[in-house]
CSV table of C-alpha atoms in Angstrom, one decimal:
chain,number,residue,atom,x,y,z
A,139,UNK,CA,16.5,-124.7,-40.4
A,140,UNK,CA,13.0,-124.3,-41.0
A,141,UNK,CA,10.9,-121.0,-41.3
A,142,UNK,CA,10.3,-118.4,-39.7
A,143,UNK,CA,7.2,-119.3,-37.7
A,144,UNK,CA,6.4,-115.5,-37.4
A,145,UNK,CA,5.7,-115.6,-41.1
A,146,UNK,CA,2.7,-117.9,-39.8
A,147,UNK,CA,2.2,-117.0,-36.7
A,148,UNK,CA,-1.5,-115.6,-36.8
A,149,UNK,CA,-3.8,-117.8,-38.7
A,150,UNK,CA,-6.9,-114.6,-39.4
A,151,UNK,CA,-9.8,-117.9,-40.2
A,152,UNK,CA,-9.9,-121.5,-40.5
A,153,UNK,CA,-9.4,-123.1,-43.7
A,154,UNK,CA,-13.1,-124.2,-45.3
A,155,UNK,CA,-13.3,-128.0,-45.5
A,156,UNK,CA,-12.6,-129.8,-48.4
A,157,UNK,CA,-12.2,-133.3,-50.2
A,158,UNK,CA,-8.8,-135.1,-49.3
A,159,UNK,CA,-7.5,-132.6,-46.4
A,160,UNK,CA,-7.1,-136.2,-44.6
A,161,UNK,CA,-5.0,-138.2,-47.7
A,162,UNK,CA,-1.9,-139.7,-46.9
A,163,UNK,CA,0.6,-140.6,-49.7
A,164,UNK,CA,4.0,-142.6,-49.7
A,165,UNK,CA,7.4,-141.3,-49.6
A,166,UNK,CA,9.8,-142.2,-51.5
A,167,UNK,CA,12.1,-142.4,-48.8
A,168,UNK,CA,10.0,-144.5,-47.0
A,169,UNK,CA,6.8,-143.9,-44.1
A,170,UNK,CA,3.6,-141.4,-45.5
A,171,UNK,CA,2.6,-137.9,-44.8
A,172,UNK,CA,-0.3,-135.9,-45.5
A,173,UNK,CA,-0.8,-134.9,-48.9
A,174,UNK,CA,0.0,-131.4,-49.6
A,175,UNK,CA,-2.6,-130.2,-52.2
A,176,UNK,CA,-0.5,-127.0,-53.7
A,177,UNK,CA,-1.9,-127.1,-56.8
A,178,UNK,CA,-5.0,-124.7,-56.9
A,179,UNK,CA,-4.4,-122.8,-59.8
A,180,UNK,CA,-4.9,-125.9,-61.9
A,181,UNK,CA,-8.0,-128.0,-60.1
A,182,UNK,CA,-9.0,-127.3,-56.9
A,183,UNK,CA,-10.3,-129.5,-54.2
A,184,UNK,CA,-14.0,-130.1,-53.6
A,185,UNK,CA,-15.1,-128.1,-50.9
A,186,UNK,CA,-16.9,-130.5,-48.3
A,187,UNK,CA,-20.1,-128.4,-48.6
A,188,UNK,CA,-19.9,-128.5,-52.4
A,189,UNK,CA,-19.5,-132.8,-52.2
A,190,UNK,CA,-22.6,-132.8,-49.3
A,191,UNK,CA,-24.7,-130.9,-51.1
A,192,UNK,CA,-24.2,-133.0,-54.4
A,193,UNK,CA,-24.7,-136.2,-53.1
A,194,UNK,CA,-27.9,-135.1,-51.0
A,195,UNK,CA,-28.9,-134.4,-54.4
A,196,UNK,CA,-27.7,-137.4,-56.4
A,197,UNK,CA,-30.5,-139.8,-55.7
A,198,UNK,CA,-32.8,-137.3,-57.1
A,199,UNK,CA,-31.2,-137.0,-60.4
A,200,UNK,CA,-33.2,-137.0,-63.2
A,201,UNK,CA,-33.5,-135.5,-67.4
A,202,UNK,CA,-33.7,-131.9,-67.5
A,203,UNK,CA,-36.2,-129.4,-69.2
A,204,UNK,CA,-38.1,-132.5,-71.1
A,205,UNK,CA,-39.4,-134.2,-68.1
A,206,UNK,CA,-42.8,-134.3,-67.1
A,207,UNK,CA,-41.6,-136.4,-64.3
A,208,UNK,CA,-40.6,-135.1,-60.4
A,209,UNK,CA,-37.3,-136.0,-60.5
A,210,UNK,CA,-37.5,-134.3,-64.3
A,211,UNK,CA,-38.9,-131.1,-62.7
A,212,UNK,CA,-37.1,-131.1,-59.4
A,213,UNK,CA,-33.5,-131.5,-61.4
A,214,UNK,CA,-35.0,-128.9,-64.3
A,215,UNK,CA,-35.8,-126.5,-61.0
A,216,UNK,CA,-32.4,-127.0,-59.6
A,217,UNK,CA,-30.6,-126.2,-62.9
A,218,UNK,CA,-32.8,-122.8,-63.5
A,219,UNK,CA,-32.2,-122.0,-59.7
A,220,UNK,CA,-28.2,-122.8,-60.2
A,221,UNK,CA,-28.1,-120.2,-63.0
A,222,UNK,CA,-29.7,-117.4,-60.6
A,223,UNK,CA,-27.3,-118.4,-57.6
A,224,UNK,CA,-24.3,-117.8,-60.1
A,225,UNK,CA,-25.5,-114.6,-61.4
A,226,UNK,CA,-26.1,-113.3,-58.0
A,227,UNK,CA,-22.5,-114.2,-57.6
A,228,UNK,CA,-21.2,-112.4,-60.5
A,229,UNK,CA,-23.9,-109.3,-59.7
A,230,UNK,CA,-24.7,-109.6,-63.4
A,231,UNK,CA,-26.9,-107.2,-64.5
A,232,UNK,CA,-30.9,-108.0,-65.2
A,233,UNK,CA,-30.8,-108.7,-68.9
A,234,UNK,CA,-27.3,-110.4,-69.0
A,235,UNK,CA,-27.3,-114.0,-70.6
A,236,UNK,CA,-25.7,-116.7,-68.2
A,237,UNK,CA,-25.0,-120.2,-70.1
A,238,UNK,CA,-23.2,-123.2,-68.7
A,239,UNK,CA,-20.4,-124.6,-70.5
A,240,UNK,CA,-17.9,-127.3,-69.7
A,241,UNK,CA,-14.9,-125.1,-68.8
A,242,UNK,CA,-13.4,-121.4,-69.2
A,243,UNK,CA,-12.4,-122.8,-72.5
A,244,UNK,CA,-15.7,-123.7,-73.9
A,245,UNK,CA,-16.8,-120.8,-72.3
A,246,UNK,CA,-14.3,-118.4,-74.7
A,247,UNK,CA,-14.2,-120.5,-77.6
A,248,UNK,CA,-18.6,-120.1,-77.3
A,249,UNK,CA,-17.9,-116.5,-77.3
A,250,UNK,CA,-15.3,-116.5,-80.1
A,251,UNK,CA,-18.0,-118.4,-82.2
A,252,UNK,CA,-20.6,-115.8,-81.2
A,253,UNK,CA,-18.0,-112.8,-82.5
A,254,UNK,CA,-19.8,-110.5,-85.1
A,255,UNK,CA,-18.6,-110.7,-88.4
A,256,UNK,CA,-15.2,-108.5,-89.3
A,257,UNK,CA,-14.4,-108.4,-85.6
A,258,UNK,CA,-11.2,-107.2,-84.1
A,259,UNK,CA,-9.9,-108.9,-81.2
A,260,UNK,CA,-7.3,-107.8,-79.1
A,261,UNK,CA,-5.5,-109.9,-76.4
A,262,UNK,CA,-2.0,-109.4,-74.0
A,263,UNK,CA,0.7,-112.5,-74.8
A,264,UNK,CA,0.3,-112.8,-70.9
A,265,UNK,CA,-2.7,-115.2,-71.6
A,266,UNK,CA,-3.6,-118.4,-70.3
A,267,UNK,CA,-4.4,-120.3,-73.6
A,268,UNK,CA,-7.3,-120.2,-72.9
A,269,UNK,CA,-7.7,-117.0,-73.5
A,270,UNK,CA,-5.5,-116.5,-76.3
A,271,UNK,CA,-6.1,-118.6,-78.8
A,272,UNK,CA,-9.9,-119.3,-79.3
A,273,UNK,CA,-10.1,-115.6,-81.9
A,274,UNK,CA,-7.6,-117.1,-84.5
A,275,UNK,CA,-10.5,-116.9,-87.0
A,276,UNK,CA,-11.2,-113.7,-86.5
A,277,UNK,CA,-9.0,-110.7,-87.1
A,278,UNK,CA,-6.6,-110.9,-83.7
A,279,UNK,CA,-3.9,-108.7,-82.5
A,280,UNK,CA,-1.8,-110.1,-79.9
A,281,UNK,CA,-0.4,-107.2,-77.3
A,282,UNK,CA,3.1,-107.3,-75.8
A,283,UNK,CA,3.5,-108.4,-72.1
A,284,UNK,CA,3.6,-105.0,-70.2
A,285,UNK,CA,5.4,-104.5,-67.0
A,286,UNK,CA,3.2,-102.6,-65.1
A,287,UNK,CA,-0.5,-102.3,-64.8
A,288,UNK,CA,-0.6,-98.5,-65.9
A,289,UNK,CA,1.4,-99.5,-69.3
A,290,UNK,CA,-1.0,-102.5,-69.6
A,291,UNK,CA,-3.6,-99.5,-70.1
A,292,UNK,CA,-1.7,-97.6,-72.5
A,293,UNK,CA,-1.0,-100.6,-74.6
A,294,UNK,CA,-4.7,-101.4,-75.2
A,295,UNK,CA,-5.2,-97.6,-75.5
A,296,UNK,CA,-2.5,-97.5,-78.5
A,297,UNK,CA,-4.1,-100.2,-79.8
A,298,UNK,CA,-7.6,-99.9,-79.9
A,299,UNK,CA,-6.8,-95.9,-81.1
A,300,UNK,CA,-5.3,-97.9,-84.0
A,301,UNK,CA,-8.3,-100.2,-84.7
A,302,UNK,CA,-11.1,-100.0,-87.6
A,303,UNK,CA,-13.4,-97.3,-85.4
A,304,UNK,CA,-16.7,-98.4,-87.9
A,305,UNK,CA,-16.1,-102.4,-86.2
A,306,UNK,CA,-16.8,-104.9,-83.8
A,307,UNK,CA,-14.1,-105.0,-81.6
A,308,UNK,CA,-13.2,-107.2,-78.4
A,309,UNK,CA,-10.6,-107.1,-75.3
A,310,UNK,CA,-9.5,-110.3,-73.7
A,311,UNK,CA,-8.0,-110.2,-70.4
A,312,UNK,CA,-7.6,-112.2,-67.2
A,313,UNK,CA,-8.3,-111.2,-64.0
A,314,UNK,CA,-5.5,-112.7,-62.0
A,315,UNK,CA,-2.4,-114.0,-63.6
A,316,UNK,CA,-2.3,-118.3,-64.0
A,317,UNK,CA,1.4,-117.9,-63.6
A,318,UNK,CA,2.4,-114.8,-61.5
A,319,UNK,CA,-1.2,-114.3,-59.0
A,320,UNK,CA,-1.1,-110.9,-60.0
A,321,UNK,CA,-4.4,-109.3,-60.4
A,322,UNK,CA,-5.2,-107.6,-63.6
A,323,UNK,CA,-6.4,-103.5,-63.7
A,324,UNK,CA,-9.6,-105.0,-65.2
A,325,UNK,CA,-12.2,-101.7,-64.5
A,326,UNK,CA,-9.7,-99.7,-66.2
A,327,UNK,CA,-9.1,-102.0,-69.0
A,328,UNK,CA,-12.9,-102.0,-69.6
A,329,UNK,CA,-12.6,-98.1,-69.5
A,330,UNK,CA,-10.6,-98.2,-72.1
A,331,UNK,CA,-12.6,-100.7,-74.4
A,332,UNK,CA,-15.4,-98.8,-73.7
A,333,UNK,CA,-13.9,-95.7,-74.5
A,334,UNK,CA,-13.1,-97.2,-78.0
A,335,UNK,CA,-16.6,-98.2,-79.1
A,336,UNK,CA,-14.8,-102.0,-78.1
A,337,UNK,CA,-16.7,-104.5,-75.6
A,338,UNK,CA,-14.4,-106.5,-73.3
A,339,UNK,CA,-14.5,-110.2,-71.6
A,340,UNK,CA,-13.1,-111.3,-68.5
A,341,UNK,CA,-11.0,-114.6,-68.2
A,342,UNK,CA,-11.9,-114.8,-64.2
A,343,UNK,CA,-10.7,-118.3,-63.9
A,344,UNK,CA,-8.0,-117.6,-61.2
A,345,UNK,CA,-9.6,-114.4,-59.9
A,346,UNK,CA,-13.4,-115.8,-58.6
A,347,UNK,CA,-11.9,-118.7,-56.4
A,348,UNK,CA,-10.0,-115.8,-54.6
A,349,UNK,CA,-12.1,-112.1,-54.8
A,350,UNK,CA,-15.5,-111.3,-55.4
A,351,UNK,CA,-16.1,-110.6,-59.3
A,352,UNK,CA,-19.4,-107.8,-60.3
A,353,UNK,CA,-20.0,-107.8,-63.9
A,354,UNK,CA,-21.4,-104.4,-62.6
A,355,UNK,CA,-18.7,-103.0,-60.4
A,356,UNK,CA,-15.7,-103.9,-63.5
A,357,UNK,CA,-18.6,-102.9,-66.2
A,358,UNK,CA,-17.2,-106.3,-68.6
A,359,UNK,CA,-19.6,-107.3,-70.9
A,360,UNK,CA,-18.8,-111.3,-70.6
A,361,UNK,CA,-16.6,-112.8,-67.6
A,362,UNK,CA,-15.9,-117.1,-68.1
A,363,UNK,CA,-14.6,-119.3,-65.4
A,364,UNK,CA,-14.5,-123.1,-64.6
A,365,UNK,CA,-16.0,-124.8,-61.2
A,366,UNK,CA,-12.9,-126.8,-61.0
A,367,UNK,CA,-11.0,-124.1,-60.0
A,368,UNK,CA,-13.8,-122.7,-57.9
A,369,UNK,CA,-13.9,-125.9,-55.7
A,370,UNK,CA,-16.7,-127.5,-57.6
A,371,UNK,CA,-14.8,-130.1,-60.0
A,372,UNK,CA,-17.5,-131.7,-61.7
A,373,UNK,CA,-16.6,-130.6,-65.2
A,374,UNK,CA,-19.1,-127.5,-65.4
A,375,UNK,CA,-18.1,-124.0,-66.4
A,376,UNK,CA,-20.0,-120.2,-67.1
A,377,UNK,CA,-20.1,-117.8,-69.8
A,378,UNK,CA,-22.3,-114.6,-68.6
A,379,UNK,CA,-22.6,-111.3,-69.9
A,380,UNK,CA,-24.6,-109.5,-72.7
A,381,UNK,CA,-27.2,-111.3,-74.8
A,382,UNK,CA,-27.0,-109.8,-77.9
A,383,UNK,CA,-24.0,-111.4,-79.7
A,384,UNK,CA,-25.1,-114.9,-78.0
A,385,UNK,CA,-28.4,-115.1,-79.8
A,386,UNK,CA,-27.7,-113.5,-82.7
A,387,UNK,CA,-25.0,-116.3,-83.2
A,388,UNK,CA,-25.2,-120.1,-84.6
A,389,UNK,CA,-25.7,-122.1,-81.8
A,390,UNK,CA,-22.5,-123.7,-80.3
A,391,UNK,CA,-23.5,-127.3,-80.5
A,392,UNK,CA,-26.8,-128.0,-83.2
A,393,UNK,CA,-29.0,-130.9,-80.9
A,394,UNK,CA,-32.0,-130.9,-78.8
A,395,UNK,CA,-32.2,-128.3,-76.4
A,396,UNK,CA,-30.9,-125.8,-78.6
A,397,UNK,CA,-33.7,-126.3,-81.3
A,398,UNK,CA,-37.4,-124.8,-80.7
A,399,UNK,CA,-38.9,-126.1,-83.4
A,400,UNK,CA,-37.5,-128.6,-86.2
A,401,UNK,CA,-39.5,-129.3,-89.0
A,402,UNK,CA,-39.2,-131.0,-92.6
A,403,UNK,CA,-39.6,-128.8,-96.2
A,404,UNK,CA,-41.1,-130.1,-99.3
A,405,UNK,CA,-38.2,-130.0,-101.1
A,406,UNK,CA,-37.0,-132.8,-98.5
A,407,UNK,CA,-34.8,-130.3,-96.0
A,408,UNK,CA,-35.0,-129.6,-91.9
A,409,UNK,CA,-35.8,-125.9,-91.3
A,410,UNK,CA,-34.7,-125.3,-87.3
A,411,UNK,CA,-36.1,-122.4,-85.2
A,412,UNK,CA,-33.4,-122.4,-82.4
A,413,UNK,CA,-34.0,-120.8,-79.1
A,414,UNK,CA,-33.2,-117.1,-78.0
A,415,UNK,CA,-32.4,-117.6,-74.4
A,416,UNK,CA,-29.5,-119.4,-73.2
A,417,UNK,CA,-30.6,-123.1,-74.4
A,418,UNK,CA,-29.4,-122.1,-77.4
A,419,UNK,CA,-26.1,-122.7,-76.7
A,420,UNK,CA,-26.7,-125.6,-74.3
A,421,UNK,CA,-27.9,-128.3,-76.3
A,422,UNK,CA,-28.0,-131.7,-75.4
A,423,UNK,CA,-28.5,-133.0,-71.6
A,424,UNK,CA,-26.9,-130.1,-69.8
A,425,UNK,CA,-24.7,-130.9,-66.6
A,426,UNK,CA,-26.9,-130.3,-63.9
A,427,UNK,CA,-24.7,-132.0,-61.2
A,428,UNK,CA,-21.6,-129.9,-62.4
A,429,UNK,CA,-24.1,-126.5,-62.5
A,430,UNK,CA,-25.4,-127.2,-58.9
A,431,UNK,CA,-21.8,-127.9,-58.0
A,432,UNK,CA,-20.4,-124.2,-59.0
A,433,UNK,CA,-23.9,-122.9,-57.5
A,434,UNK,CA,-23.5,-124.4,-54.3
A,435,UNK,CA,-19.5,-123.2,-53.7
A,436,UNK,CA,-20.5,-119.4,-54.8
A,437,UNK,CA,-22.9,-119.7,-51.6
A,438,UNK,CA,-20.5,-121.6,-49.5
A,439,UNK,CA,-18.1,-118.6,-50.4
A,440,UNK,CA,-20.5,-115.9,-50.2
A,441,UNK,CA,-21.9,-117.0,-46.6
A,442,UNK,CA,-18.4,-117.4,-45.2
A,443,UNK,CA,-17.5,-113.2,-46.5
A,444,UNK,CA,-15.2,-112.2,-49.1
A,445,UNK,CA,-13.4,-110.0,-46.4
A,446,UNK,CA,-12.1,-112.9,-44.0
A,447,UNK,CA,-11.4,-115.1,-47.4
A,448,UNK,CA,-8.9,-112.6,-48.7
A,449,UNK,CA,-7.8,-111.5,-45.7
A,450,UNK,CA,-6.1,-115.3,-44.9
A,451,UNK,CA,-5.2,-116.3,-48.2
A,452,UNK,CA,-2.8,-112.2,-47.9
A,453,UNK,CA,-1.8,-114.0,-45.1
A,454,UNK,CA,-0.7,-116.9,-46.7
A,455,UNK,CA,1.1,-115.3,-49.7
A,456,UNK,CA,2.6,-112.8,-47.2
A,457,UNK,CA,4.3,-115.7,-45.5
A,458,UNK,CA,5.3,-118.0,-48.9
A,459,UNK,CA,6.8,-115.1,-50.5
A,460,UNK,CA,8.8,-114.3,-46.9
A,461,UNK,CA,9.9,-117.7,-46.7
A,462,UNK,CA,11.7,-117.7,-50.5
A,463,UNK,CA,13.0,-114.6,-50.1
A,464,UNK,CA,15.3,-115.7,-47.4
A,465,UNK,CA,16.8,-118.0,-49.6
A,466,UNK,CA,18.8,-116.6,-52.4
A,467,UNK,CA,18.6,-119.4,-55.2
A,468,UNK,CA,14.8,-119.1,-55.8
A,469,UNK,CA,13.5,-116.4,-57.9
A,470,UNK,CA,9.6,-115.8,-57.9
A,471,UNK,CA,8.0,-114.3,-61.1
A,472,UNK,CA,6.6,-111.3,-61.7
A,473,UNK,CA,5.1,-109.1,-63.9
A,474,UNK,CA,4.5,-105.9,-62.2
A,475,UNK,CA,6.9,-106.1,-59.4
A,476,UNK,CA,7.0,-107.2,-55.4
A,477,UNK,CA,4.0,-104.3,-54.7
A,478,UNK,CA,1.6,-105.5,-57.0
A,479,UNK,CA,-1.8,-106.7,-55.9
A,480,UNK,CA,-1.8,-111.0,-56.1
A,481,UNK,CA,-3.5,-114.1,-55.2
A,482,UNK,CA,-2.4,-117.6,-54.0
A,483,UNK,CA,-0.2,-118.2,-57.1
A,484,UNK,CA,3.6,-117.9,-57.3
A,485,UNK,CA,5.8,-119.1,-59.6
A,486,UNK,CA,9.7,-119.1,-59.6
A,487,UNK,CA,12.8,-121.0,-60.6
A,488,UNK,CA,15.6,-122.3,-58.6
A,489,UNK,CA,19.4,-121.3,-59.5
A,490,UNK,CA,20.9,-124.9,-60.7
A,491,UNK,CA,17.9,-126.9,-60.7
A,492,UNK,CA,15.8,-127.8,-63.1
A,493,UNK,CA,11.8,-127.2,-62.7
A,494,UNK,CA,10.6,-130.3,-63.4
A,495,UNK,CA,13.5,-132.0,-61.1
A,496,UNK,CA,12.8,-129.6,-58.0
A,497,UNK,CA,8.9,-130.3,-58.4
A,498,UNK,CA,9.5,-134.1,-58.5
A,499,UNK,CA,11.7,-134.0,-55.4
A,500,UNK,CA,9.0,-132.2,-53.8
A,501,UNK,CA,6.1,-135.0,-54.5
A,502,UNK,CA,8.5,-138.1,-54.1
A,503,UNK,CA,10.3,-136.8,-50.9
A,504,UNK,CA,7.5,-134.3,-49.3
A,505,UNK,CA,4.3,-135.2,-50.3
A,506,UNK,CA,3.9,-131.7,-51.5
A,507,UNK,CA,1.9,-131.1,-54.6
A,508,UNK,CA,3.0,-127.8,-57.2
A,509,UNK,CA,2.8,-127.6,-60.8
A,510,UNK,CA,5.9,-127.1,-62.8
A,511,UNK,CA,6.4,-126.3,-66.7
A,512,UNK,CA,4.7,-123.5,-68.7
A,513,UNK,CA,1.5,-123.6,-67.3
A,514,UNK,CA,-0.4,-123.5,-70.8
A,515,UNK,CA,1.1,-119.4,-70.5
A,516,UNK,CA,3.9,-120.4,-72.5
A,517,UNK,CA,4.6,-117.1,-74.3
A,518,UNK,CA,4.4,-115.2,-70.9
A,519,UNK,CA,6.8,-118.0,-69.1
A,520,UNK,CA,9.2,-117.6,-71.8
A,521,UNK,CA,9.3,-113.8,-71.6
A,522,UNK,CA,9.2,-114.0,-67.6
A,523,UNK,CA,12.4,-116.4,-67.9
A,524,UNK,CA,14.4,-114.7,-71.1
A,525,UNK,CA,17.5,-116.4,-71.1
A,526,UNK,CA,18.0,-117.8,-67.8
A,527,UNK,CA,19.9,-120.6,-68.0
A,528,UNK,CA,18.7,-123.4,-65.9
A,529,UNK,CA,20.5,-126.7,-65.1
A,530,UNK,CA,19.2,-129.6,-66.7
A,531,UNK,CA,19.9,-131.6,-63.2
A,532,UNK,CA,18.4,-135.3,-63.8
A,533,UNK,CA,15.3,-134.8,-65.5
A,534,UNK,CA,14.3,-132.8,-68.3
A,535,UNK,CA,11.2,-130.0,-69.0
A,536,UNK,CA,8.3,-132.1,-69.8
A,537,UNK,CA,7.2,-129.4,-72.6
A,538,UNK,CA,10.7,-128.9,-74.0
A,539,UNK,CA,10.8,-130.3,-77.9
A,540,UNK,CA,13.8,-132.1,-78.4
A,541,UNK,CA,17.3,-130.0,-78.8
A,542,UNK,CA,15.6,-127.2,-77.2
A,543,UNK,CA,16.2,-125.6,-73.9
A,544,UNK,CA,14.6,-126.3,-71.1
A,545,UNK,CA,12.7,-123.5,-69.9
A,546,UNK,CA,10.5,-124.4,-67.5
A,547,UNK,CA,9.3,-123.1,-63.5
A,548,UNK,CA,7.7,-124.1,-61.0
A,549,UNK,CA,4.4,-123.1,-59.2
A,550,UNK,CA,3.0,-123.5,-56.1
A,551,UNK,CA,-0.9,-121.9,-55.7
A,552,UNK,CA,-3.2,-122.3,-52.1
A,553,UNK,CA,-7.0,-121.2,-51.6
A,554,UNK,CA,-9.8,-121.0,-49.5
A,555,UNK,CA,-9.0,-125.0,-48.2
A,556,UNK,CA,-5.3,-124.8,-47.6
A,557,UNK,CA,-4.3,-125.1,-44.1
A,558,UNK,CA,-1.2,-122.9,-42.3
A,559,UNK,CA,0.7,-126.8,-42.2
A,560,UNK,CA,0.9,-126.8,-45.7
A,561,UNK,CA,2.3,-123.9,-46.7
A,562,UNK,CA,4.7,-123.9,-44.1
A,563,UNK,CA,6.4,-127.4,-44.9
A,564,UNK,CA,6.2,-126.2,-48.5
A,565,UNK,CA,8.9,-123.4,-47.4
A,566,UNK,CA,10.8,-125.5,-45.4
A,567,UNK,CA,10.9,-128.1,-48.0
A,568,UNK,CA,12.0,-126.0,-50.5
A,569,UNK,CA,15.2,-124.6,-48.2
A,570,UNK,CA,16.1,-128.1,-47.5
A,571,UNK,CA,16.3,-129.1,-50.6
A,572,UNK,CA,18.4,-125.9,-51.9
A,573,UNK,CA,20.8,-126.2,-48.8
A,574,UNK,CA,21.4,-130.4,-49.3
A,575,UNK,CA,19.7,-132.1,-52.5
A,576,UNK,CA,17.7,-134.3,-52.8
A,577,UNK,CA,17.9,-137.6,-51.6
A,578,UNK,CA,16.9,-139.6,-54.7
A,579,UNK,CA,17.9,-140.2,-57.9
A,580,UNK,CA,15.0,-139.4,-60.7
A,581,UNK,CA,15.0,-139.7,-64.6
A,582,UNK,CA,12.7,-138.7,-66.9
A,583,UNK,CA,10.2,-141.2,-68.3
A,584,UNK,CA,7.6,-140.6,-70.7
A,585,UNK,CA,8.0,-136.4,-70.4
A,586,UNK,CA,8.1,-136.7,-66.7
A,587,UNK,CA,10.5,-136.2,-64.1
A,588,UNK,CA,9.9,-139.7,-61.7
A,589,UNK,CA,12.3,-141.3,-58.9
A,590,UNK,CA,15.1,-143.8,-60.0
A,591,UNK,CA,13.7,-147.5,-58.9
């Protein structure tokens, strides 16, 4: 039986092109099929415009801010005109600090470095970790996971009414949920921290692929993400917000770049005078492929319009979450309920399967590509699955220690690339395999759930 195709049946815009949408991989049953890419939330693909506009670029390449050649000066350009294209995108505001990083984790663990001294941080268990564990050095409270977004208020309220008021203080949060897709109440968060004398960042690694993020609109002092997730995989991330904290801090990484002026004492010593603008925190030869990568898919997402972006990828959920609710062993995750607000990421367990099993069936046997284990959320899986028992089937959880129980879901995330095709045989895969099995045998080899050979 497959599903419904009324679930699917009005597609609002085309999917954008991207990288691999033509990949064929092997069955393990024998013959190929198209390659399924439902696995967003961790990397996504290249958009095509993003990959063009790189390699139009690439024989151009050349050594950034120390060049007096063209190519020196035409790449240095480029990078300074990247950082403008991204702030655009974030509507920072005029004297906010944008810096390149590597990743949303460099980005955070820059900013934890950059913390005042005596600050108080405060961050929900819900966390990607990410987000939660770069402030171990400084004084951290870690929040319970609420169940709804007004209590997710009130428990930073409590908190923060509890905090040192004469302090530096900081709020962590995410925008959108690495685990559920649900989307965080981030302007009233940042009400709250403001209302507290406390500044707040935003961990908007699953929330910019899939809305438009203002620094302005949400009034967040800092927001971090990662162009792998934003269709621009070329190992380049952002850090933007308020300036103060940034140069007042020890740069990230001591190198050229980051130094203004280095010079030697008499008593035999190097006295430094680091930079004040961004470079202080980007020293060595910044990534200027990886920054005109994330600048080129915020205009490829801009010029398409946030409005018809959200509007398909609503249609999408609307019709993966119709399709598992018809069948009665899946249970999707969540937070804040069926109601709440969401974005292309679902995650959910199957009554007497095990995660890692089902998501191995569905590579080897569909050429469908999800995620499955605890999504580096592992305090917010845990909570989400208490103590549901879950068959161990043939394979174990790849993150389960040994003796303990496997605790582990699956997830299955979609964007701005995925076609109506995908999703669909997704669904139906899942029922089939629910309804009959699956028709190999796997074992686990080396932490991973593989098919029997």
């Amino acid at each position: 039986m497959s599903v419904s195709t009324a679930a699917f049946a009005r597609t609002v815009c085309a999917p954008l092109p991207v990288l691999g949408r033509d990949v064929t991989v092997p069955l393990v049953t024998g013959g190929e099929v198209g390659y399924a890419a439902l696995d967003y939330a961790a990397s996504a693909p290249a958009l095509q415009r993003v990959w063009d506009d790189v390699a139009a670029y690439a024989p151009y390449y050349g050594s950034v801010h120390r060049g007096a050649g063209y190519l020196s000066q035409l790449s240095t350009e480029l990078f300074e005109n990247a950082r403008k294209t991204v702030a655009e995108f974030l509507d920072c505001r005029p004297d906010d600090e944008l810096i390149f990083t590597r990743s949303t984790t460099d980005s955070l663990n820059l900013l934890a470095r950059a913390l005042p001294a005596d600050c108080q941080v405060f961050v929900f268990e819900t966390e990607h970790h990410a987000s939660l564990l770069p402030w171990q050095d400084a004084r951290v409270s870690y929040l319970d996971a609420p169940r709804t977004p007004r209590q997710a208020v009130a428990t930073l309220e409590r908190a923060l009414a509890d905090r040192d008021p004469h302090g530096p203080a900081l709020v962590c949060v995410t925008g959108a949920s690495n685990v559920t897709g649900e989307l965080w109440p981030v302007r009233e968060l940042a009400a709250a921290a403001h209302a507290h004398g406390a500044r707040i960042v935003l961990d908007a690694a699953q929330l910019a692929p899939h809305h438009p993020v203002s620094v302005r609109d949400l009034d967040v002092d800092w927001v971090a993400f990662s162009g792998h997730k934003l269709y621009a995989p070329f190992g380049s991330g952002v850090l933007a917000g308020r300036a103060d904290w940034l140069r007042a801090a020890e740069p990230y990484l001591a190198g050229g770049g980051a130094s203004r002026k280095v010079t030697r004492r008499e008593d035999g010593s190097v006295a430094v005078e680091w930079h004040e603008n961004a470079a202080r925190h980007e020293a060595g030869s910044p990534n200027v492929i990886g920054a005109y990568s994330i600048a080129s898919a915020c205009k490829a997402l801009t010029e398409v319009g946030w409005d018809a972006l959200v509007a398909r990828e609503q249609h999408l959920i609307a019709g993966v979450r119709a399709g598992l609710a018809e069948i009665p062993e899946v249970r999707v995750l969540s937070l804040f309920g069926d109601d709440a607000p969401r974005v292309g990421v679902i995650s959910f367990v199957v009554e007497g399967w095990n995660s890692s099993h089902f998501a191995a069936a569905l590579s080897a046997e569909y050429g469908i590509g999800v995620r499955d284990g605890l999504f580096c959320a592992h305090p917010l899986v845990r909570t989400l699955l208490g103590a549901d028992p879950q068959a161990q089937g043939e394979c174990g959880a790849p993150e389960a220690a040994p003796g303990e129980k496997a605790l582990n879901a699956i997830r299955v995330s979609f964007g701005a690339g995925t076609p109506d095709e995908h999703v669909e045989r997704f669904v139906n895969a899942v029922r089939e395999l629910v309804a009959d099995g699956a028709k190999w045998s796997y074992r686990t080899e080396e932490g991973r759930c593989v098919p029997a050979v």
